Tab-separated table of C-alpha atoms in Angstrom:
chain	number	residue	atom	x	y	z
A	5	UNK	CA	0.642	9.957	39.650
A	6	UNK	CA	3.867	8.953	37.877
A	7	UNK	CA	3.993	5.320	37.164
A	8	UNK	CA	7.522	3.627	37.035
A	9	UNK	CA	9.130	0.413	36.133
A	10	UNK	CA	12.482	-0.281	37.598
A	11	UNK	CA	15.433	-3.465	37.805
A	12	UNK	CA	16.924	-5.664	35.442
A	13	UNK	CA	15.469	-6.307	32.085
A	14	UNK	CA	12.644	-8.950	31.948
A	15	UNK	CA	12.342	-8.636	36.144
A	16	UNK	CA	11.151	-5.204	36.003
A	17	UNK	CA	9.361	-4.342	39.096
A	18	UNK	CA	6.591	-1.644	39.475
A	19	UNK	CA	6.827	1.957	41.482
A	20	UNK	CA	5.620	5.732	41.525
A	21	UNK	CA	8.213	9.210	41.318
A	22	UNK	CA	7.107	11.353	43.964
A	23	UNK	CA	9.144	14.261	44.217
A	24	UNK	CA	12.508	13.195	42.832
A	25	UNK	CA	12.443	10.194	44.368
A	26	UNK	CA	11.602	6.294	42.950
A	27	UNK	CA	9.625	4.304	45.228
A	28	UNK	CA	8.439	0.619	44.978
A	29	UNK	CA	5.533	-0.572	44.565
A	30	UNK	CA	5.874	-4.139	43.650
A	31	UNK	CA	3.554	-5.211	46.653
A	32	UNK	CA	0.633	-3.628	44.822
A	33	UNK	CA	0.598	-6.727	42.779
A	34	UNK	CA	0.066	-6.491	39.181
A	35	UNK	CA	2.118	-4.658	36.380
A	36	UNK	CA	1.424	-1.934	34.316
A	37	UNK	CA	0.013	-3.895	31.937
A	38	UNK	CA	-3.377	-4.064	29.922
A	39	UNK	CA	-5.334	-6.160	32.841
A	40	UNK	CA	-3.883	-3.108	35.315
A	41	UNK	CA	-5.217	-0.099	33.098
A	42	UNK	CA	-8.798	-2.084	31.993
A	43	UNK	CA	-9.149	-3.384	35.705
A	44	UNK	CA	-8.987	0.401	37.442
A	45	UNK	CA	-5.442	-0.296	38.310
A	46	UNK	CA	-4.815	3.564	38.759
A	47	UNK	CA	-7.541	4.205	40.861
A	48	UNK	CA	-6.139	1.041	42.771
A	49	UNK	CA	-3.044	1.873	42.912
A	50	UNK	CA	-3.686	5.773	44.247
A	51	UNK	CA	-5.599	3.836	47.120
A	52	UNK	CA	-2.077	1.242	48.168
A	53	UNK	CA	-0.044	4.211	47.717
A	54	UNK	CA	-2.265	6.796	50.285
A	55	UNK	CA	-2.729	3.701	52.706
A	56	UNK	CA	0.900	3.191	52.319
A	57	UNK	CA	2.217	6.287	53.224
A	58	UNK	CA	5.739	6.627	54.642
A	59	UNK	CA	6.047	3.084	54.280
A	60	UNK	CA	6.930	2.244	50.713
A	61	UNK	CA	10.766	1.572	50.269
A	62	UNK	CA	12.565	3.902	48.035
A	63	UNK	CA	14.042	2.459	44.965
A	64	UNK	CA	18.253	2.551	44.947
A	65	UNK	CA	19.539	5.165	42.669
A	66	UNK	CA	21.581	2.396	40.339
A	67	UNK	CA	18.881	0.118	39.314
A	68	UNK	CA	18.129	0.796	36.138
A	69	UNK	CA	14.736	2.285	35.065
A	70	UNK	CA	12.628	0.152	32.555
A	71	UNK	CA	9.981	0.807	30.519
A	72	UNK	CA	7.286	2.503	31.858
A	73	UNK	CA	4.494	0.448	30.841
A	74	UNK	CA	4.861	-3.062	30.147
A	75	UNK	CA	4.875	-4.355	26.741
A	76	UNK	CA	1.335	-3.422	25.043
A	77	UNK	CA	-0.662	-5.490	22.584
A	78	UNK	CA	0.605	-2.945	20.297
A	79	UNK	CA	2.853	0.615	19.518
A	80	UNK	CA	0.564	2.936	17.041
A	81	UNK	CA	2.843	5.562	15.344
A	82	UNK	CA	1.753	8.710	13.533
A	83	UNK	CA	4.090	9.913	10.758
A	84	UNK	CA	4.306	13.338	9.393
A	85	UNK	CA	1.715	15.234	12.381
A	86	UNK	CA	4.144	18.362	12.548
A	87	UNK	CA	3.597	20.740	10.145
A	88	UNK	CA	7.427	21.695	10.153
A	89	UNK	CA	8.683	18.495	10.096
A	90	UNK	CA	6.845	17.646	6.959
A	91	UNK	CA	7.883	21.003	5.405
A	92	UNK	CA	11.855	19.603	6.122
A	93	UNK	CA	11.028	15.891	4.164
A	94	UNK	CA	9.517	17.911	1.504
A	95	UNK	CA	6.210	16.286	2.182
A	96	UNK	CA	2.877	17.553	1.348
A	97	UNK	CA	0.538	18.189	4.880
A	98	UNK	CA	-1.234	14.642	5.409
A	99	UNK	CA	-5.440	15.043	4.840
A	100	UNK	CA	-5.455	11.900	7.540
A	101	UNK	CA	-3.046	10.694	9.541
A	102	UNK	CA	-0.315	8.340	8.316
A	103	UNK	CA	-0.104	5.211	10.292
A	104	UNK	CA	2.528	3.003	10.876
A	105	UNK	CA	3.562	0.055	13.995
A	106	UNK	CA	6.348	-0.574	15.780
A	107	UNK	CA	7.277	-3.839	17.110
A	108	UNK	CA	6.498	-4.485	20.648
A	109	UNK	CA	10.064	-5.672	21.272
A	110	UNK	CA	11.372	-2.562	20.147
A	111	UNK	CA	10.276	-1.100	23.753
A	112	UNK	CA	12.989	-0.445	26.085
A	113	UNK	CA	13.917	1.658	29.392
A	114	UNK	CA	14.535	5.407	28.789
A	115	UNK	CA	18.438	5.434	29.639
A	116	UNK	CA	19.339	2.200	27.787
A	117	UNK	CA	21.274	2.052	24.656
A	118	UNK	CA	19.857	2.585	20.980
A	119	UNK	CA	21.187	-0.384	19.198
A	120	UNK	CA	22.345	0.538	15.782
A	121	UNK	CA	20.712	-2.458	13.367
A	122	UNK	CA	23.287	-5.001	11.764
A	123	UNK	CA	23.809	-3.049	8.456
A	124	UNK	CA	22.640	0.016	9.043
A	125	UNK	CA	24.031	3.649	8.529
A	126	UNK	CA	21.105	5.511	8.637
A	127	UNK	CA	19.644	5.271	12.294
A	128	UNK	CA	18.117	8.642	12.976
A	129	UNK	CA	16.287	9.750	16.471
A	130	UNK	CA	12.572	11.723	16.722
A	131	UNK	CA	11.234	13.009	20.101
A	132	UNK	CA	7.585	12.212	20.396
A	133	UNK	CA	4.881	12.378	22.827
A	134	UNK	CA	3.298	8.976	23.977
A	135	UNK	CA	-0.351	8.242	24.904
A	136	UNK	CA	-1.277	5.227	26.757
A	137	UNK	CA	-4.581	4.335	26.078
A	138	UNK	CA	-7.210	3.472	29.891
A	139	UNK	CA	-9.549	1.428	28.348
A	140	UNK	CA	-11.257	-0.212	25.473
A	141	UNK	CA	-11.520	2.208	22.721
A	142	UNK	CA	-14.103	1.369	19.592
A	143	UNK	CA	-15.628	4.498	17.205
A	144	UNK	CA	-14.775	6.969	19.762
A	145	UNK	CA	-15.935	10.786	19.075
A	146	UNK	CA	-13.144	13.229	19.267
A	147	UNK	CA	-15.236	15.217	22.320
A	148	UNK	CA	-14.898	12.155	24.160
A	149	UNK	CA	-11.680	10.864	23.514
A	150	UNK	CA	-9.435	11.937	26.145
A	151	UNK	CA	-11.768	9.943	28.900
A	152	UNK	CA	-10.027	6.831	27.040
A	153	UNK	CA	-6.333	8.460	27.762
A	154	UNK	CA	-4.744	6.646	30.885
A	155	UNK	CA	-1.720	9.119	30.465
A	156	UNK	CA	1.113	10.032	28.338
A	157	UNK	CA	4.979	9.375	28.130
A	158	UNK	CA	8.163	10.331	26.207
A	159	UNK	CA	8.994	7.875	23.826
A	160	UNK	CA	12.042	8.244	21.210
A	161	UNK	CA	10.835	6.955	17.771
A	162	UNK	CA	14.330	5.717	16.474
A	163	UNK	CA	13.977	5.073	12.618
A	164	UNK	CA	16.297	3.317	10.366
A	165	UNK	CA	15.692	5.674	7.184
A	166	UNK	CA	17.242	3.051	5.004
A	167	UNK	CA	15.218	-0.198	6.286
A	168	UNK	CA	12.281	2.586	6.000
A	169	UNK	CA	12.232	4.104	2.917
A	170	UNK	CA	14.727	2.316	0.404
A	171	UNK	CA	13.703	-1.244	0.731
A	172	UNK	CA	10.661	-1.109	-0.341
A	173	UNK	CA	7.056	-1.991	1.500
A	174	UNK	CA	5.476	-0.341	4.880
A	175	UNK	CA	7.766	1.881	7.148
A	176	UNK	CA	7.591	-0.506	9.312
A	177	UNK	CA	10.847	-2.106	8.869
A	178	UNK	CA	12.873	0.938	9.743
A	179	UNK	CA	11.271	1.447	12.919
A	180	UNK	CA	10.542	-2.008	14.742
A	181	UNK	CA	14.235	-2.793	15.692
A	182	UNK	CA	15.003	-3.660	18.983
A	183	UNK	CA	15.568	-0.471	21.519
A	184	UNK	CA	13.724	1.996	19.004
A	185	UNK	CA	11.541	2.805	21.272
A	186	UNK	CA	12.433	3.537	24.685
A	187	UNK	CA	9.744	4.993	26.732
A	188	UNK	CA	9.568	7.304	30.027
A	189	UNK	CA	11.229	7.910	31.807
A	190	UNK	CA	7.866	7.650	33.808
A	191	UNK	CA	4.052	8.093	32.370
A	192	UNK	CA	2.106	10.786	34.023
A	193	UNK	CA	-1.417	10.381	34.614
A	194	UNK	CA	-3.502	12.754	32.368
A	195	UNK	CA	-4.220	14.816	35.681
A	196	UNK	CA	-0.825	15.564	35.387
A	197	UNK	CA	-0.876	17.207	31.875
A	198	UNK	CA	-3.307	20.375	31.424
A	199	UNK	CA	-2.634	20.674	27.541
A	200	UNK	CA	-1.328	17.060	26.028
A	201	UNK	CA	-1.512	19.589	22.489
A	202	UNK	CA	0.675	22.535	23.992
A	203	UNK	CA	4.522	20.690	25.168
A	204	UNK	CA	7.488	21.672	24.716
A	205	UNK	CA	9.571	18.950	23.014
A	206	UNK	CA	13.222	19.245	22.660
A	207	UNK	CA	16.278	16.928	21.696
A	208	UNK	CA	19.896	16.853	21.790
A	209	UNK	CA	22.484	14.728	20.103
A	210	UNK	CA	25.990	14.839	21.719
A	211	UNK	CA	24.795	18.185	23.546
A	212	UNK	CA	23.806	19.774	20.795
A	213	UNK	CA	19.566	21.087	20.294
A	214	UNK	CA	18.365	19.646	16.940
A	215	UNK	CA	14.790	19.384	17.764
A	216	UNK	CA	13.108	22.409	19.710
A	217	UNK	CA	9.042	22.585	19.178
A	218	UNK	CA	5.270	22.298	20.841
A	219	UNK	CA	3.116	19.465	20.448
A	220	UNK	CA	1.361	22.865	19.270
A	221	UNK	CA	2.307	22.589	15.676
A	222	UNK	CA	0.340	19.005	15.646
A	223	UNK	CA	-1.332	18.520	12.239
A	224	UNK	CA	-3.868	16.207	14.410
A	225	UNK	CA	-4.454	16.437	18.101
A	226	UNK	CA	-4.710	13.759	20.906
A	227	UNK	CA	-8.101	14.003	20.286
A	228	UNK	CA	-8.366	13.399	16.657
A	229	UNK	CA	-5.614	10.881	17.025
A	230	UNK	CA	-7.142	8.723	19.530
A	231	UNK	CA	-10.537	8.824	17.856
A	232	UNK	CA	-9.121	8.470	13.777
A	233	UNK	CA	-7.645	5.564	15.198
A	234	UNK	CA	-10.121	3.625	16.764
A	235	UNK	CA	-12.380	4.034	13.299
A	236	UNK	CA	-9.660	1.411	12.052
A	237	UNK	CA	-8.779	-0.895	15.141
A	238	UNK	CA	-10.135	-1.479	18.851
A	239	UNK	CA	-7.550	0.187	20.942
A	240	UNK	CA	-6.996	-1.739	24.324
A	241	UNK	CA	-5.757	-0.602	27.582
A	242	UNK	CA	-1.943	-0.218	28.012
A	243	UNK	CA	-1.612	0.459	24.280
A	244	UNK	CA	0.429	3.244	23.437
A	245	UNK	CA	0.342	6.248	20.418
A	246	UNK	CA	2.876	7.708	18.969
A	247	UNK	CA	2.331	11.127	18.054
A	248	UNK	CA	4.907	12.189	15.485
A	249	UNK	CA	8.010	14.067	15.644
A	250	UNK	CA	8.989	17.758	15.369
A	251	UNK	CA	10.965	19.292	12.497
A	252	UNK	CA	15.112	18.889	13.445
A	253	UNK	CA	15.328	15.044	12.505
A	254	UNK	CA	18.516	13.114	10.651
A	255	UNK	CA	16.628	12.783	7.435
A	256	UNK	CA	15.972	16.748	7.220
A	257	UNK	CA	19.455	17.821	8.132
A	258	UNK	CA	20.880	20.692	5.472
A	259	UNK	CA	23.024	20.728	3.232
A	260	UNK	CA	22.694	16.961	4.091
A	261	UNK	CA	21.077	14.083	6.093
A	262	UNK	CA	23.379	12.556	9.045
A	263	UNK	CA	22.765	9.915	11.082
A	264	UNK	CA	24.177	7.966	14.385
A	265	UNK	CA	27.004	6.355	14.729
A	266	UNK	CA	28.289	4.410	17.674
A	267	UNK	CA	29.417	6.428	21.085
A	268	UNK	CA	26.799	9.208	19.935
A	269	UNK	CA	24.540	10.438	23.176
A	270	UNK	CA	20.222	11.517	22.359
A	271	UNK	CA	19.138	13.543	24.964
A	272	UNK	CA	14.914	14.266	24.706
A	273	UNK	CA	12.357	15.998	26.872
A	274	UNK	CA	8.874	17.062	27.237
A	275	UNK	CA	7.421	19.279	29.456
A	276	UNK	CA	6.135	17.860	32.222
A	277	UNK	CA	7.315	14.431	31.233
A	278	UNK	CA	10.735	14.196	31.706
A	279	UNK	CA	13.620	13.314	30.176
A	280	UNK	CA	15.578	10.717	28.825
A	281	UNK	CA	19.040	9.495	27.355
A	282	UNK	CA	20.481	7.111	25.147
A	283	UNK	CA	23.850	5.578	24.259
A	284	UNK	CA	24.253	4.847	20.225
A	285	UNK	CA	26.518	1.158	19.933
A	286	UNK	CA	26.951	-0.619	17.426
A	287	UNK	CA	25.127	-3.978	17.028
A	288	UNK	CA	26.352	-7.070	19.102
A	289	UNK	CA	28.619	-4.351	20.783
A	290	UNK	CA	25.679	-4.009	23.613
Protein backbone atom coordinates (compact mmCIF):
# COMPACT_ATOMS: atom_id res chain seq x y z
CA UNK A 1 0.00 0.00 0.00
CA UNK A 2 0.75 3.72 -0.34
CA UNK A 3 -0.53 5.67 2.54
CA UNK A 4 -1.56 9.40 1.88
CA UNK A 5 -2.57 12.46 3.71
CA UNK A 6 -4.43 15.05 1.79
CA UNK A 7 -6.47 18.83 2.41
CA UNK A 8 -5.71 21.84 4.14
CA UNK A 9 -3.07 22.06 6.75
CA UNK A 10 -4.12 20.92 10.30
CA UNK A 11 -7.51 19.11 8.57
CA UNK A 12 -5.52 16.65 6.76
CA UNK A 13 -7.58 13.74 5.89
CA UNK A 14 -6.30 10.12 5.29
CA UNK A 15 -6.16 8.04 1.72
CA UNK A 16 -4.15 5.36 -0.40
CA UNK A 17 -2.37 6.05 -4.29
CA UNK A 18 -3.43 3.29 -6.31
CA UNK A 19 -2.29 3.61 -9.66
CA UNK A 20 -1.91 7.35 -10.19
CA UNK A 21 -4.77 8.09 -8.56
CA UNK A 22 -5.52 9.60 -4.68
CA UNK A 23 -8.34 8.06 -3.03
CA UNK A 24 -9.95 8.78 0.42
CA UNK A 25 -10.00 7.03 3.06
CA UNK A 26 -11.10 9.20 5.85
CA UNK A 27 -14.04 6.73 6.73
CA UNK A 28 -11.44 4.22 7.91
CA UNK A 29 -11.30 6.26 11.01
CA UNK A 30 -8.08 6.93 12.56
CA UNK A 31 -4.89 8.78 11.20
CA UNK A 32 -1.67 7.71 10.41
CA UNK A 33 -0.55 8.21 13.57
CA UNK A 34 1.32 6.15 16.36
CA UNK A 35 -2.10 4.46 17.82
CA UNK A 36 -2.74 3.48 13.80
CA UNK A 37 0.81 1.79 13.21
CA UNK A 38 0.99 0.07 17.08
CA UNK A 39 -2.82 -0.91 16.75
CA UNK A 40 -2.36 -3.03 13.20
CA UNK A 41 -3.72 -0.08 11.41
CA UNK A 42 -2.15 -1.41 8.05
CA UNK A 43 -3.41 -4.67 8.25
CA UNK A 44 -6.78 -2.76 9.04
CA UNK A 45 -6.69 -0.61 6.66
CA UNK A 46 -5.76 -3.31 3.63
CA UNK A 47 -9.08 -5.02 4.96
CA UNK A 48 -11.57 -1.31 4.50
CA UNK A 49 -9.80 -0.78 1.38
CA UNK A 50 -10.49 -4.64 -0.31
CA UNK A 51 -14.12 -4.48 1.25
CA UNK A 52 -14.32 -1.11 -0.22
CA UNK A 53 -13.58 -1.69 -3.58
CA UNK A 54 -14.88 0.61 -6.33
CA UNK A 55 -16.43 2.55 -3.76
CA UNK A 56 -13.89 4.86 -2.22
CA UNK A 57 -14.14 8.50 -3.66
CA UNK A 58 -11.16 9.72 -5.48
CA UNK A 59 -9.40 12.63 -4.01
CA UNK A 60 -9.65 16.09 -6.40
CA UNK A 61 -6.45 16.78 -8.12
CA UNK A 62 -6.05 20.49 -6.29
CA UNK A 63 -6.16 19.60 -2.72
CA UNK A 64 -3.04 19.76 -1.54
CA UNK A 65 -1.11 16.65 -0.33
CA UNK A 66 0.08 16.69 3.39
CA UNK A 67 2.35 14.90 5.18
CA UNK A 68 2.29 11.45 4.90
CA UNK A 69 2.30 10.39 8.35
CA UNK A 70 1.04 12.48 10.99
CA UNK A 71 3.28 14.21 13.29
CA UNK A 72 5.47 11.44 15.23
CA UNK A 73 6.64 11.53 18.83
CA UNK A 74 9.81 12.24 17.18
CA UNK A 75 12.16 12.80 13.63
CA UNK A 76 15.64 10.72 14.18
CA UNK A 77 18.28 12.03 11.67
CA UNK A 78 21.53 10.35 10.69
CA UNK A 79 24.34 12.71 9.62
CA UNK A 80 27.27 11.84 7.53
CA UNK A 81 25.89 7.83 6.38
CA UNK A 82 27.19 8.42 2.68
CA UNK A 83 30.51 7.73 2.20
CA UNK A 84 30.72 10.49 -0.62
CA UNK A 85 29.02 12.96 1.06
CA UNK A 86 31.38 12.88 3.94
CA UNK A 87 34.37 12.79 1.53
CA UNK A 88 32.74 16.46 0.08
CA UNK A 89 32.55 18.07 4.03
CA UNK A 90 35.97 16.83 4.44
CA UNK A 91 34.80 14.57 7.19
CA UNK A 92 36.41 11.53 8.43
CA UNK A 93 33.90 8.10 7.85
CA UNK A 94 31.75 8.02 11.22
CA UNK A 95 32.75 4.54 13.47
CA UNK A 96 28.82 4.99 14.71
CA UNK A 97 26.31 6.85 13.47
CA UNK A 98 25.94 10.57 14.17
CA UNK A 99 22.62 11.45 15.57
CA UNK A 100 20.78 14.41 15.50
CA UNK A 101 16.52 15.51 15.85
CA UNK A 102 14.47 17.50 14.06
CA UNK A 103 11.57 19.26 15.42
CA UNK A 104 8.28 17.69 14.91
CA UNK A 105 6.87 20.97 13.57
CA UNK A 106 9.34 21.06 11.01
CA UNK A 107 7.11 18.28 9.11
CA UNK A 108 5.26 19.45 6.21
CA UNK A 109 3.46 18.17 2.84
CA UNK A 110 5.87 17.24 -0.01
CA UNK A 111 4.88 20.18 -2.52
CA UNK A 112 4.71 22.98 0.09
CA UNK A 113 7.16 25.72 0.37
CA UNK A 114 10.67 25.56 2.23
CA UNK A 115 10.56 28.58 4.38
CA UNK A 116 13.86 30.30 4.42
CA UNK A 117 14.49 31.08 8.48
CA UNK A 118 14.35 34.89 9.56
CA UNK A 119 18.14 35.58 9.15
CA UNK A 120 19.31 33.06 7.32
CA UNK A 121 21.53 32.79 4.09
CA UNK A 122 22.62 29.50 4.30
CA UNK A 123 19.48 27.15 3.83
CA UNK A 124 20.76 24.16 1.93
CA UNK A 125 18.49 20.97 0.74
CA UNK A 126 19.57 16.93 1.24
CA UNK A 127 17.46 14.10 -0.31
CA UNK A 128 17.06 11.32 2.17
CA UNK A 129 15.28 8.17 2.58
CA UNK A 130 12.65 7.97 5.49
CA UNK A 131 11.75 4.94 7.67
CA UNK A 132 8.68 4.87 9.65
CA UNK A 133 9.04 2.75 12.40
CA UNK A 134 5.54 -0.35 12.97
CA UNK A 135 5.97 -0.86 16.37
CA UNK A 136 7.69 -0.58 19.66
CA UNK A 137 11.31 -0.93 19.12
CA UNK A 138 13.73 -1.64 22.41
CA UNK A 139 17.50 -3.48 21.91
CA UNK A 140 16.54 -4.73 18.61
CA UNK A 141 19.19 -7.14 16.72
CA UNK A 142 20.08 -5.97 13.32
CA UNK A 143 18.67 -9.62 11.80
CA UNK A 144 15.49 -8.61 13.12
CA UNK A 145 15.13 -5.15 12.55
CA UNK A 146 13.28 -4.65 9.48
CA UNK A 147 10.07 -6.65 11.13
CA UNK A 148 9.92 -3.20 13.19
CA UNK A 149 9.87 -1.09 9.67
CA UNK A 150 6.15 -0.03 8.88
CA UNK A 151 7.57 1.53 5.57
CA UNK A 152 9.65 4.20 4.18
CA UNK A 153 9.20 7.78 2.61
CA UNK A 154 11.10 10.65 0.92
CA UNK A 155 11.79 13.24 3.21
CA UNK A 156 13.99 16.49 2.30
CA UNK A 157 16.34 17.23 5.28
CA UNK A 158 16.54 21.12 4.77
CA UNK A 159 19.52 22.42 6.97
CA UNK A 160 20.36 25.89 7.87
CA UNK A 161 24.34 25.43 7.75
CA UNK A 162 24.72 28.61 9.68
CA UNK A 163 22.10 27.93 12.67
CA UNK A 164 24.00 24.36 12.36
CA UNK A 165 27.42 24.70 12.50
CA UNK A 166 28.45 28.41 13.44
CA UNK A 167 26.40 29.02 16.48
CA UNK A 168 27.61 26.80 18.49
CA UNK A 169 25.85 23.57 20.39
CA UNK A 170 23.94 20.38 18.71
CA UNK A 171 22.99 20.53 14.91
CA UNK A 172 19.92 20.70 15.90
CA UNK A 173 19.23 24.26 15.45
CA UNK A 174 19.91 24.30 11.76
CA UNK A 175 17.59 21.67 11.00
CA UNK A 176 14.30 21.97 13.21
CA UNK A 177 12.81 25.06 11.37
CA UNK A 178 9.50 24.96 10.28
CA UNK A 179 8.95 23.16 6.62
CA UNK A 180 12.51 21.40 6.83
CA UNK A 181 11.15 18.46 6.54
CA UNK A 182 8.56 17.71 4.15
CA UNK A 183 7.77 14.14 3.75
CA UNK A 184 6.17 11.86 0.85
CA UNK A 185 4.84 12.36 -1.22
CA UNK A 186 3.25 9.00 0.03
CA UNK A 187 4.99 6.13 2.38
CA UNK A 188 5.12 2.76 0.82
CA UNK A 189 4.66 -0.19 2.83
CA UNK A 190 7.96 -2.20 3.13
CA UNK A 191 6.26 -4.83 0.70
CA UNK A 192 6.65 -2.24 -1.61
CA UNK A 193 10.49 -1.81 -1.38
CA UNK A 194 12.70 -5.08 -2.19
CA UNK A 195 16.11 -3.33 -1.23
CA UNK A 196 15.43 -0.14 1.30
CA UNK A 197 19.77 -0.20 0.95
CA UNK A 198 19.86 -0.20 -3.01
CA UNK A 199 17.62 3.41 -4.25
CA UNK A 200 18.29 5.60 -6.43
CA UNK A 201 18.18 9.11 -4.90
CA UNK A 202 18.36 12.13 -6.99
CA UNK A 203 17.76 16.02 -6.60
CA UNK A 204 17.37 19.02 -8.58
CA UNK A 205 17.52 22.69 -7.78
CA UNK A 206 15.94 25.00 -10.44
CA UNK A 207 16.20 21.91 -12.96
CA UNK A 208 19.44 21.32 -12.48
CA UNK A 209 20.86 17.39 -10.90
CA UNK A 210 23.06 18.17 -7.85
CA UNK A 211 22.49 15.04 -6.01
CA UNK A 212 22.52 11.64 -8.08
CA UNK A 213 23.37 8.37 -5.75
CA UNK A 214 22.08 4.80 -4.12
CA UNK A 215 21.11 4.39 -0.70
CA UNK A 216 24.00 1.83 -1.75
CA UNK A 217 26.85 3.96 -0.64
CA UNK A 218 25.17 3.92 3.08
CA UNK A 219 27.94 3.90 5.71
CA UNK A 220 25.08 2.08 7.95
CA UNK A 221 22.10 0.24 6.63
CA UNK A 222 18.34 0.25 7.62
CA UNK A 223 19.24 -2.46 9.56
CA UNK A 224 22.04 -1.18 11.59
CA UNK A 225 20.22 2.09 11.77
CA UNK A 226 17.08 0.92 13.20
CA UNK A 227 18.81 -1.38 15.67
CA UNK A 228 22.00 1.34 16.77
CA UNK A 229 19.18 3.37 17.52
CA UNK A 230 17.02 1.63 19.68
CA UNK A 231 20.35 0.75 22.01
CA UNK A 232 19.85 4.59 22.92
CA UNK A 233 15.96 5.29 22.90
CA UNK A 234 12.60 3.16 22.60
CA UNK A 235 11.49 3.86 19.12
CA UNK A 236 7.57 4.02 18.88
CA UNK A 237 5.29 3.44 16.07
CA UNK A 238 4.84 6.30 13.51
CA UNK A 239 8.35 7.54 14.32
CA UNK A 240 10.36 8.29 11.49
CA UNK A 241 14.49 7.92 10.53
CA UNK A 242 16.30 9.88 8.64
CA UNK A 243 18.89 8.23 6.80
CA UNK A 244 21.44 10.77 5.62
CA UNK A 245 22.04 12.47 2.47
CA UNK A 246 24.12 11.75 -0.67
CA UNK A 247 27.21 13.69 -1.74
CA UNK A 248 25.89 16.99 -4.11
CA UNK A 249 24.68 19.18 -1.04
CA UNK A 250 25.03 23.31 -0.64
CA UNK A 251 27.74 22.98 1.92
CA UNK A 252 30.02 20.76 -0.54
CA UNK A 253 29.54 22.88 -3.61
CA UNK A 254 33.19 23.70 -5.44
CA UNK A 255 34.96 26.22 -5.76
CA UNK A 256 32.30 27.32 -3.16
CA UNK A 257 29.23 26.56 -0.96
CA UNK A 258 25.75 28.15 -2.28
CA UNK A 259 22.69 28.11 -0.82
CA UNK A 260 18.76 29.02 -1.48
CA UNK A 261 17.43 31.96 -2.00
CA UNK A 262 13.81 32.88 -2.45
CA UNK A 263 11.87 31.77 -5.91
CA UNK A 264 14.48 28.76 -6.04
CA UNK A 265 12.52 25.24 -6.99
CA UNK A 266 14.10 21.46 -5.07
CA UNK A 267 13.01 18.78 -6.99
CA UNK A 268 13.91 15.04 -5.09
CA UNK A 269 13.15 11.41 -5.81
CA UNK A 270 13.65 7.93 -4.81
CA UNK A 271 13.02 4.99 -6.52
CA UNK A 272 10.02 3.60 -5.87
CA UNK A 273 9.00 6.43 -3.61
CA UNK A 274 8.22 9.22 -5.52
CA UNK A 275 8.85 12.52 -5.86
CA UNK A 276 8.52 15.75 -4.49
CA UNK A 277 8.88 19.67 -4.92
CA UNK A 278 9.42 22.66 -3.09
CA UNK A 279 9.13 26.44 -3.48
CA UNK A 280 12.16 28.47 -1.56
CA UNK A 281 10.34 32.08 0.01
CA UNK A 282 11.52 34.07 2.07
CA UNK A 283 10.25 34.17 5.70
CA UNK A 284 6.79 35.85 6.47
CA UNK A 285 6.60 35.96 2.55
CA UNK A 286 4.59 32.41 2.80
Amino acid sequence: MKLIRFGAVGQEKTGVLIGDKRYDTSGFGQDYNEQFFENGGLEKLAAYIKENEGKLTEVADNERWGSAVARPSKIICIGLNYAKHAAETGAQIPKEPIVFFKATTALCGPFDNVIIPKGSVKTDWEVELAVVIGKKASYVEEDEALDYVAGYALLNDYSEREFQIERGGQWVKGKGCDTFAPLGPYVATKDEIADPNNLHLWLDVNGKRLQDSSTSDFIFNVQQLVSYLSQFMTLLPGDVISTGTPAGVGLGMNPEPWYLKPGDTVELGIEGLGSSRQTAVSYGKN
